[in-house]
Tab-separated table of C-alpha atoms and ligand atoms in Angstrom:
chain	number	residue	atom	x	y	z
Z	1	MET	CA	193.189	203.217	182.306
Z	2	ASN	CA	195.182	203.290	179.042
Z	3	ILE	CA	193.993	201.698	175.819
Z	4	LEU	CA	196.157	200.772	172.847
Z	5	GLY	CA	194.523	201.062	169.416
Z	6	ILE	CA	195.621	199.526	166.125
Z	7	GLU	CA	194.610	201.026	162.795
Z	8	SER	CA	195.058	199.143	159.518
Z	9	THR	CA	191.951	199.521	157.363
Z	10	ALA	CA	193.695	201.061	154.356
Z	11	HIS	CA	196.967	202.870	153.636
Z	12	THR	CA	197.952	203.535	157.255
Z	13	PHE	CA	199.296	201.257	159.921
Z	14	GLY	CA	199.016	203.087	163.213
Z	15	VAL	CA	199.313	202.430	166.921
Z	16	GLY	CA	197.902	204.941	169.381
Z	17	ILE	CA	197.588	205.023	173.151
Z	18	ILE	CA	194.852	207.011	174.869
Z	19	THR	CA	193.637	207.412	178.450
Z	20	ASP	CA	190.066	206.762	179.547
Z	21	SER	CA	189.508	210.506	179.619
Z	22	GLY	CA	190.581	210.936	176.004
Z	23	ASP	CA	194.148	212.192	176.407
Z	24	VAL	CA	196.306	210.999	173.540
Z	25	LEU	CA	199.591	209.674	174.949
Z	26	ALA	CA	201.033	208.343	171.693
Z	27	ASN	CA	199.949	208.208	168.095
Z	28	VAL	CA	202.501	206.710	165.741
Z	29	LYS	CA	201.756	205.764	162.185
Z	30	ASP	CA	203.399	204.737	158.975
Z	31	SER	CA	201.429	205.192	155.771
Z	32	PHE	CA	201.881	203.458	152.457
Z	33	THR	CA	202.581	205.931	149.684
Z	34	SER	CA	203.289	205.436	146.031
Z	35	THR	CA	204.528	207.742	143.301
Z	36	ALA	CA	202.950	205.561	140.624
Z	37	ALA	CA	199.613	203.849	141.003
Z	38	GLY	CA	197.040	203.935	143.783
Z	39	MET	CA	196.738	201.369	146.539
Z	40	ILE	CA	197.217	197.720	145.657
Z	41	PRO	CA	195.735	195.971	148.713
Z	42	ASP	CA	198.317	193.174	148.952
Z	43	GLN	CA	201.190	195.649	148.674
Z	44	VAL	CA	199.639	197.802	151.371
Z	45	ALA	CA	199.137	194.815	153.675
Z	46	GLN	CA	202.781	193.860	153.093
Z	47	HIS	CA	203.755	197.413	154.078
Z	48	HIS	CA	201.753	197.027	157.301
Z	49	ARG	CA	203.512	193.781	158.164
Z	50	GLU	CA	206.895	195.395	157.569
Z	51	VAL	CA	206.263	198.373	159.859
Z	52	ALA	CA	204.000	196.914	162.571
Z	53	GLU	CA	206.560	196.017	165.227
Z	54	THR	CA	208.479	199.281	164.766
Z	55	VAL	CA	205.325	201.392	164.974
Z	56	LEU	CA	204.306	199.563	168.156
Z	57	ALA	CA	207.729	200.043	169.743
Z	58	GLN	CA	207.707	203.749	168.882
Z	59	ALA	CA	204.196	204.199	170.312
Z	60	LEU	CA	205.089	202.527	173.618
Z	61	SER	CA	208.302	204.477	173.855
Z	62	SER	CA	206.718	207.834	173.037
Z	63	ALA	CA	204.103	207.203	175.761
Z	64	LYS	CA	206.969	206.062	178.048
Z	65	MET	CA	205.069	202.850	178.749
Z	66	ASP	CA	205.276	199.123	178.559
Z	67	TRP	CA	202.560	196.514	178.208
Z	68	ASN	CA	201.840	196.538	181.947
Z	69	ASP	CA	200.402	200.026	181.522
Z	70	ILE	CA	197.924	198.940	178.837
Z	71	ALA	CA	194.469	197.774	179.952
Z	72	PHE	CA	193.360	196.270	176.617
Z	73	LEU	CA	193.757	196.513	172.840
Z	74	ALA	CA	191.319	197.916	170.334
Z	75	TYR	CA	191.637	197.254	166.616
Z	76	SER	CA	189.912	198.453	163.479
Z	77	ALA	CA	187.646	195.577	162.427
Z	78	GLY	CA	186.282	197.427	159.385
Z	79	PRO	CA	185.277	198.777	157.014
Z	80	GLY	CA	188.371	198.469	154.901
Z	81	LEU	CA	190.458	196.438	152.508
Z	82	ASP	CA	190.464	192.748	153.357
Z	83	PRO	CA	194.240	192.137	153.325
Z	84	CYS	CA	194.897	195.273	155.388
Z	85	LEU	CA	192.229	194.368	157.947
Z	86	TRP	CA	193.668	190.872	158.292
Z	87	ALA	CA	197.113	192.353	158.859
Z	88	GLY	CA	195.818	194.554	161.698
Z	89	TYR	CA	193.743	191.754	163.195
Z	90	HIS	CA	196.787	189.484	163.096
Z	91	TYR	CA	198.823	191.927	165.199
Z	92	ALA	CA	195.914	192.566	167.585
Z	93	LYS	CA	195.670	188.809	168.250
Z	94	LEU	CA	199.424	188.324	168.382
Z	95	TRP	CA	200.159	191.167	170.796
Z	96	ALA	CA	197.077	190.442	172.930
Z	97	GLY	CA	198.151	186.797	173.175
Z	98	GLN	CA	201.725	187.693	174.065
Z	99	HIS	CA	200.640	190.051	176.836
Z	100	GLN	CA	197.328	188.480	177.998
Z	101	LYS	CA	195.092	191.373	177.003
Z	102	LYS	CA	191.492	191.497	175.826
Z	103	ILE	CA	190.814	192.746	172.278
Z	104	VAL	CA	187.933	194.942	171.200
Z	105	GLY	CA	187.080	195.226	167.501
Z	106	VAL	CA	185.716	198.642	166.538
Z	107	ASN	CA	184.251	200.385	163.541
Z	108	HIS	CA	186.772	202.673	161.872
Z	109	CYS	CA	184.144	205.220	160.779
Z	110	CYS	CA	182.694	205.528	164.291
Z	111	ALA	CA	186.250	206.020	165.549
Z	112	HIS	CA	186.703	209.037	163.261
Z	113	LEU	CA	183.481	210.507	164.655
Z	114	SER	CA	184.114	209.815	168.316
Z	115	ILE	CA	187.687	211.119	168.426
Z	116	GLY	CA	186.487	214.382	166.871
Z	117	LYS	CA	183.648	214.614	169.356
Z	118	ILE	CA	185.793	214.086	172.459
Z	119	TRP	CA	188.610	216.328	171.221
Z	120	ASN	CA	186.202	219.220	170.640
Z	121	LYS	CA	184.111	218.335	173.713
Z	122	LEU	CA	180.899	218.430	171.666
Z	123	ARG	CA	177.439	217.429	172.832
Z	124	ASP	CA	175.480	216.515	169.738
Z	125	PRO	CA	177.078	217.409	166.407
Z	126	CYS	CA	176.068	216.761	162.840
Z	127	TYR	CA	179.060	214.985	161.268
Z	128	LEU	CA	180.447	215.367	157.786
Z	129	TYR	CA	182.709	212.388	157.255
Z	130	VAL	CA	184.822	212.764	154.134
Z	131	SER	CA	187.633	210.297	153.673
Z	132	GLY	CA	188.956	208.100	150.909
Z	133	VAL	CA	186.111	205.641	150.864
Z	134	ASN	CA	183.410	207.485	152.780
Z	135	THR	CA	181.358	210.574	152.176
Z	136	GLN	CA	178.557	210.642	154.709
Z	137	ILE	CA	176.446	213.087	156.658
Z	138	ILE	CA	175.725	211.481	160.009
Z	139	VAL	CA	173.838	212.281	163.195
Z	140	GLN	CA	173.536	210.321	166.405
Z	141	GLU	CA	170.249	209.587	168.141
Z	142	ASP	CA	169.735	207.327	171.166
Z	143	ASN	CA	173.364	206.231	170.923
Z	144	LYS	CA	172.839	205.066	167.330
Z	145	TYR	CA	174.319	206.641	164.221
Z	146	HIS	CA	172.065	207.562	161.315
Z	147	VAL	CA	173.380	208.328	157.848
Z	148	LEU	CA	171.260	211.174	156.479
Z	149	GLY	CA	173.084	211.478	153.192
Z	150	GLU	CA	176.024	209.899	151.421
Z	151	THR	CA	177.790	209.367	148.136
Z	152	LEU	CA	175.940	207.191	145.672
Z	153	ASP	CA	179.162	206.022	144.059
Z	154	ILE	CA	182.741	206.731	145.172
Z	155	GLY	CA	183.989	208.609	148.231
Z	156	LEU	CA	185.251	212.156	147.823
Z	157	GLY	CA	188.843	211.215	148.698
Z	158	ASN	CA	188.858	208.308	146.254
Z	159	MET	CA	187.537	210.629	143.602
Z	160	LEU	CA	190.375	213.069	144.275
Z	161	ASP	CA	192.876	210.194	144.230
Z	162	LYS	CA	191.476	208.938	140.905
Z	163	LEU	CA	191.710	212.451	139.550
Z	164	GLY	CA	195.299	212.478	140.786
Z	165	ARG	CA	195.999	209.332	138.794
Z	166	ILE	CA	194.598	210.958	135.645
Z	167	LEU	CA	196.738	214.043	136.237
Z	168	GLY	CA	199.814	212.009	137.228
Z	169	LEU	CA	200.020	213.400	140.754
Z	170	GLY	CA	200.774	210.168	142.654
Z	171	PHE	CA	198.993	208.961	145.777
Z	172	PRO	CA	197.461	210.400	147.900
Z	173	ALA	CA	196.446	213.187	145.565
Z	174	GLY	CA	194.232	215.338	147.806
Z	175	PRO	CA	196.996	217.639	149.122
Z	176	LYS	CA	198.495	218.104	145.645
Z	177	ILE	CA	195.089	218.903	144.175
Z	178	GLU	CA	194.590	221.481	146.921
Z	179	GLN	CA	197.889	223.177	145.973
Z	180	LEU	CA	197.238	223.128	142.212
Z	181	ALA	CA	193.717	224.481	142.776
Z	182	LYS	CA	195.211	227.710	144.109
Z	183	GLN	CA	196.346	228.595	140.580
Z	184	GLY	CA	193.172	227.477	138.825
Z	185	LYS	CA	190.062	229.168	137.495
Z	186	TYR	CA	186.497	227.970	137.271
Z	187	LEU	CA	185.192	225.561	134.627
Z	188	GLN	CA	181.551	224.581	134.385
Z	189	LEU	CA	181.112	221.005	135.682
Z	190	PRO	CA	178.072	218.834	136.447
Z	191	TYR	CA	176.606	219.452	139.914
Z	192	ALA	CA	175.339	216.152	141.280
Z	193	VAL	CA	173.148	216.409	144.383
Z	194	LYS	CA	170.279	213.922	144.433
Z	195	GLY	CA	168.010	214.452	147.415
Z	196	MET	CA	170.311	214.153	150.408
Z	197	ASP	CA	172.931	212.214	148.455
Z	198	VAL	CA	175.817	213.211	146.219
Z	199	SER	CA	177.577	211.564	143.322
Z	200	PHE	CA	181.128	212.142	142.102
Z	201	SER	CA	181.844	209.693	139.299
Z	202	GLY	CA	180.096	211.747	136.583
Z	203	ILE	CA	182.223	214.752	137.489
Z	204	LEU	CA	185.346	212.609	137.316
Z	205	THR	CA	184.409	211.283	133.865
Z	206	LYS	CA	183.757	214.809	132.656
Z	207	VAL	CA	187.112	216.204	133.773
Z	208	GLN	CA	188.928	213.149	132.456
Z	209	GLN	CA	187.448	213.804	129.003
Z	210	LEU	CA	188.333	217.497	129.151
Z	211	TYR	CA	191.880	216.745	130.248
Z	212	GLU	CA	192.464	214.038	127.643
Z	213	GLN	CA	191.209	216.364	124.924
Z	214	GLN	CA	193.860	218.785	126.223
Z	215	LYS	CA	191.238	221.494	126.511
Z	216	VAL	CA	191.967	222.523	130.072
Z	217	SER	CA	194.834	222.786	132.525
Z	218	ALA	CA	195.354	220.577	135.563
Z	219	GLU	CA	195.100	223.698	137.739
Z	220	ASP	CA	191.674	224.643	136.378
Z	221	ILE	CA	190.446	221.088	136.822
Z	222	CYS	CA	191.649	220.921	140.426
Z	223	PHE	CA	190.089	224.265	141.292
Z	224	SER	CA	186.747	223.471	139.659
Z	225	VAL	CA	186.482	219.947	141.033
Z	226	GLN	CA	187.078	221.289	144.537
Z	227	GLU	CA	184.567	224.119	144.132
Z	228	VAL	CA	181.804	221.893	142.781
Z	229	CYS	CA	182.287	218.830	144.981
Z	230	PHE	CA	182.763	220.813	148.183
Z	231	ALA	CA	179.717	222.963	147.390
Z	232	MET	CA	177.657	219.784	146.901
Z	233	CYS	CA	178.714	218.480	150.308
Z	234	THR	CA	178.086	221.848	151.943
Z	235	GLU	CA	174.579	222.033	150.491
Z	236	VAL	CA	173.591	218.623	151.794
Z	237	VAL	CA	175.124	219.234	155.217
Z	238	GLU	CA	173.243	222.509	155.503
Z	239	ARG	CA	169.988	220.749	154.748
Z	240	ALA	CA	170.775	218.036	157.320
Z	241	MET	CA	171.426	220.685	159.964
Z	242	ALA	CA	168.250	222.566	159.087
Z	243	ASN	CA	166.167	219.378	159.256
Z	244	THR	CA	167.602	218.101	162.525
Z	245	GLY	CA	168.177	221.442	164.251
Z	246	LYS	CA	171.796	220.542	165.061
Z	247	GLN	CA	173.876	223.547	166.055
Z	248	GLU	CA	177.329	221.978	165.780
Z	249	LEU	CA	179.025	220.671	162.651
Z	250	LEU	CA	182.041	218.415	162.974
Z	251	LEU	CA	184.180	217.701	159.927
Z	252	VAL	CA	186.104	214.412	160.085
Z	253	GLY	CA	188.119	212.220	157.715
Z	254	GLY	CA	191.246	212.832	155.659
Z	255	VAL	CA	189.656	215.218	153.138
Z	256	GLY	CA	188.878	217.435	156.147
Z	257	ALA	CA	192.502	218.591	155.896
Z	258	ASN	CA	191.469	220.661	152.879
Z	259	GLN	CA	191.339	224.360	153.767
Z	260	ARG	CA	188.923	225.298	150.998
Z	261	LEU	CA	186.392	222.710	152.182
Z	262	CYS	CA	186.731	224.047	155.730
Z	263	GLU	CA	186.223	227.585	154.514
Z	264	MET	CA	182.964	226.724	152.731
Z	265	LEU	CA	181.584	224.846	155.732
Z	266	GLN	CA	182.655	227.621	158.074
Z	267	ILE	CA	180.785	230.221	156.021
Z	268	MET	CA	177.670	228.040	155.860
Z	269	CYS	CA	177.695	227.503	159.641
Z	270	GLN	CA	178.295	231.184	160.333
Z	271	GLU	CA	175.329	232.136	158.185
Z	272	ARG	CA	173.030	229.875	160.156
Z	273	GLY	CA	174.420	230.709	163.586
Z	274	ALA	CA	175.912	227.255	164.070
Z	275	ALA	CA	179.434	226.363	165.167
Z	276	PHE	CA	181.943	224.623	162.930
Z	277	TYR	CA	184.532	222.225	164.363
Z	278	GLN	CA	187.440	220.353	162.904
Z	279	VAL	CA	189.791	217.739	164.146
Z	280	PRO	CA	193.493	218.652	164.447
Z	281	LEU	CA	195.534	217.279	161.564
Z	282	ASP	CA	197.164	214.510	163.571
Z	283	LEU	CA	193.742	213.151	164.570
Z	284	ALA	CA	191.982	213.815	161.250
Z	285	GLY	CA	193.466	211.084	159.091
Z	286	ASP	CA	193.718	207.425	159.945
Z	287	GLN	CA	195.599	206.682	163.169
Z	288	GLY	CA	195.522	204.422	166.190
Z	289	ALA	CA	194.460	206.874	168.910
Z	290	MET	CA	190.948	207.132	167.511
Z	291	ILE	CA	190.677	203.347	167.453
Z	292	ALA	CA	191.804	203.216	171.073
Z	293	TRP	CA	189.164	205.797	172.084
Z	294	GLU	CA	186.380	204.032	170.194
Z	295	GLY	CA	187.553	200.817	171.883
Z	296	PHE	CA	187.164	202.474	175.261
Z	297	LEU	CA	183.603	203.559	174.401
Z	298	ARG	CA	182.666	200.062	173.116
Z	299	LYS	CA	184.553	197.947	175.619
Z	300	GLU	CA	181.434	196.399	177.125
Z	301	GLU	CA	179.580	195.684	173.902
Z	302	SER	CA	182.367	194.516	171.584
Z	303	GLY	CA	185.193	192.005	171.644
Z	304	ASP	CA	186.933	189.759	169.133
Z	305	VAL	CA	184.710	190.252	166.094
Z	306	GLU	CA	187.380	189.181	163.567
Z	307	ILE	CA	187.133	191.500	160.552
Z	308	LYS	CA	184.097	193.170	158.970
Z	309	PRO	CA	185.161	194.640	155.612
Z	310	HIS	CA	181.772	196.233	154.861
Z	311	TRP	CA	180.775	197.380	158.358
Z	312	ARG	CA	178.776	200.637	158.227
Z	313	ALA	CA	178.568	203.205	161.012
Z	314	ASP	CA	174.783	202.814	161.086
Z	315	ASP	CA	175.128	199.056	161.600
Z	316	VAL	CA	176.998	199.563	164.868
B	401	ATP	P1	188.181	205.753	155.550
B	401	ATP	O1	187.981	206.486	156.833
B	401	ATP	O2	187.043	205.883	154.622
B	401	ATP	O3	188.644	204.355	155.732
B	401	ATP	P2	190.707	206.488	154.334
B	401	ATP	O4	191.490	205.572	155.125
B	401	ATP	O5	190.665	206.261	152.878
B	401	ATP	O6	189.332	206.516	154.860
B	401	ATP	P3	191.607	209.102	155.375
B	401	ATP	O7	192.986	208.919	155.866
B	401	ATP	O8	190.569	209.534	156.322
B	401	ATP	O9	191.122	207.916	154.574
B	401	ATP	O10	191.659	210.120	154.158
B	401	ATP	C1	192.477	209.884	153.053
B	401	ATP	C2	191.971	210.725	151.914
B	401	ATP	O11	192.094	212.111	152.234
B	401	ATP	C3	192.741	210.492	150.630
B	401	ATP	O12	191.810	210.238	149.614
B	401	ATP	C4	193.462	211.823	150.414
B	401	ATP	O13	193.648	212.150	149.039
B	401	ATP	C5	192.529	212.795	151.094
B	401	ATP	N1	193.208	214.029	151.502
B	401	ATP	C6	194.250	214.181	152.330
B	401	ATP	N2	194.622	215.480	152.416
B	401	ATP	C7	193.781	216.175	151.624
B	401	ATP	C8	193.642	217.555	151.262
B	401	ATP	N3	194.457	218.482	151.739
B	401	ATP	N4	192.652	217.869	150.419
B	401	ATP	C9	191.803	216.941	149.932
B	401	ATP	N5	191.900	215.635	150.209
B	401	ATP	C10	192.866	215.257	151.044
B	402	FE2	FE1	189.722	206.698	157.772
């Protein structure tokens, strides 16, 4: 059985095709980028509408398939930006109607987790999910996700993107911050772990002030923000693993592309005799294959759920 998945929660419009054993047959995406501001939801949704049919055609052609080979469609029902979710839902309904297929709405966050789990063939990992909007430490018990810790304000990726706006780096800023950080040195910044949760907005305010007072370089800011924020996440993840006894850590979400974050988590896992896993770059960010796989896992319990902009992984 092959499942086609549509992703459109934020900047990326993606169509992926996966088999019922988790083999990715196609994964085509087109992401909104901007050299100026961040994401303006209506502009992003317009981008999705402009690229949707082309992305679909490319996905089918790269899998060497047509609609007869597709069992059903999965789409990202949330969480995400309203206009972007509606754009994805529109194409799910349209294409399903044109080709008489069932649609299955899935949770985008759970899709990030489940694609990482199947790709690495893990049994029972602790997840660190760090993307634009989300920063969560998650475990699964009795087929239900539990969030053990999370950001109290903005997600780590959004924080990096906001920092990028302050520094004039364009969007998305994470990769540019990672490059600049390589030339930076350490500045003292607030360290904000509260229980099992973290908070990033105070750190952002602090570096904004320092930068506007022209006291520090962009490189030093990037380096220090990475060191402090990644150390905060690593600390909380370590505590979650100690408390739950999990022996596998899986890093998912777009910020997981950052090599320095991976290095810190790898060291932490090594020190406690646990194993650290990542998701390959093409499956780490937003894309359709993960939506297709989550759709396969949820095909009995979900269906046309319209959109759910604030849907949490622990509400699934
Ligand atoms: P969500 O899953 O919460 O809906 P999303 O759609 O915002 O997330 P992803 O595609 O998972 O996000 O991640 C995008 C984020 O990853 C952006 O904030 C981007 O700046 C960040 N990012 C990408 N590459 C890197 C990197 N090398 N270092 C740090 N951050 C990065
Ligand atoms: Fe995502």
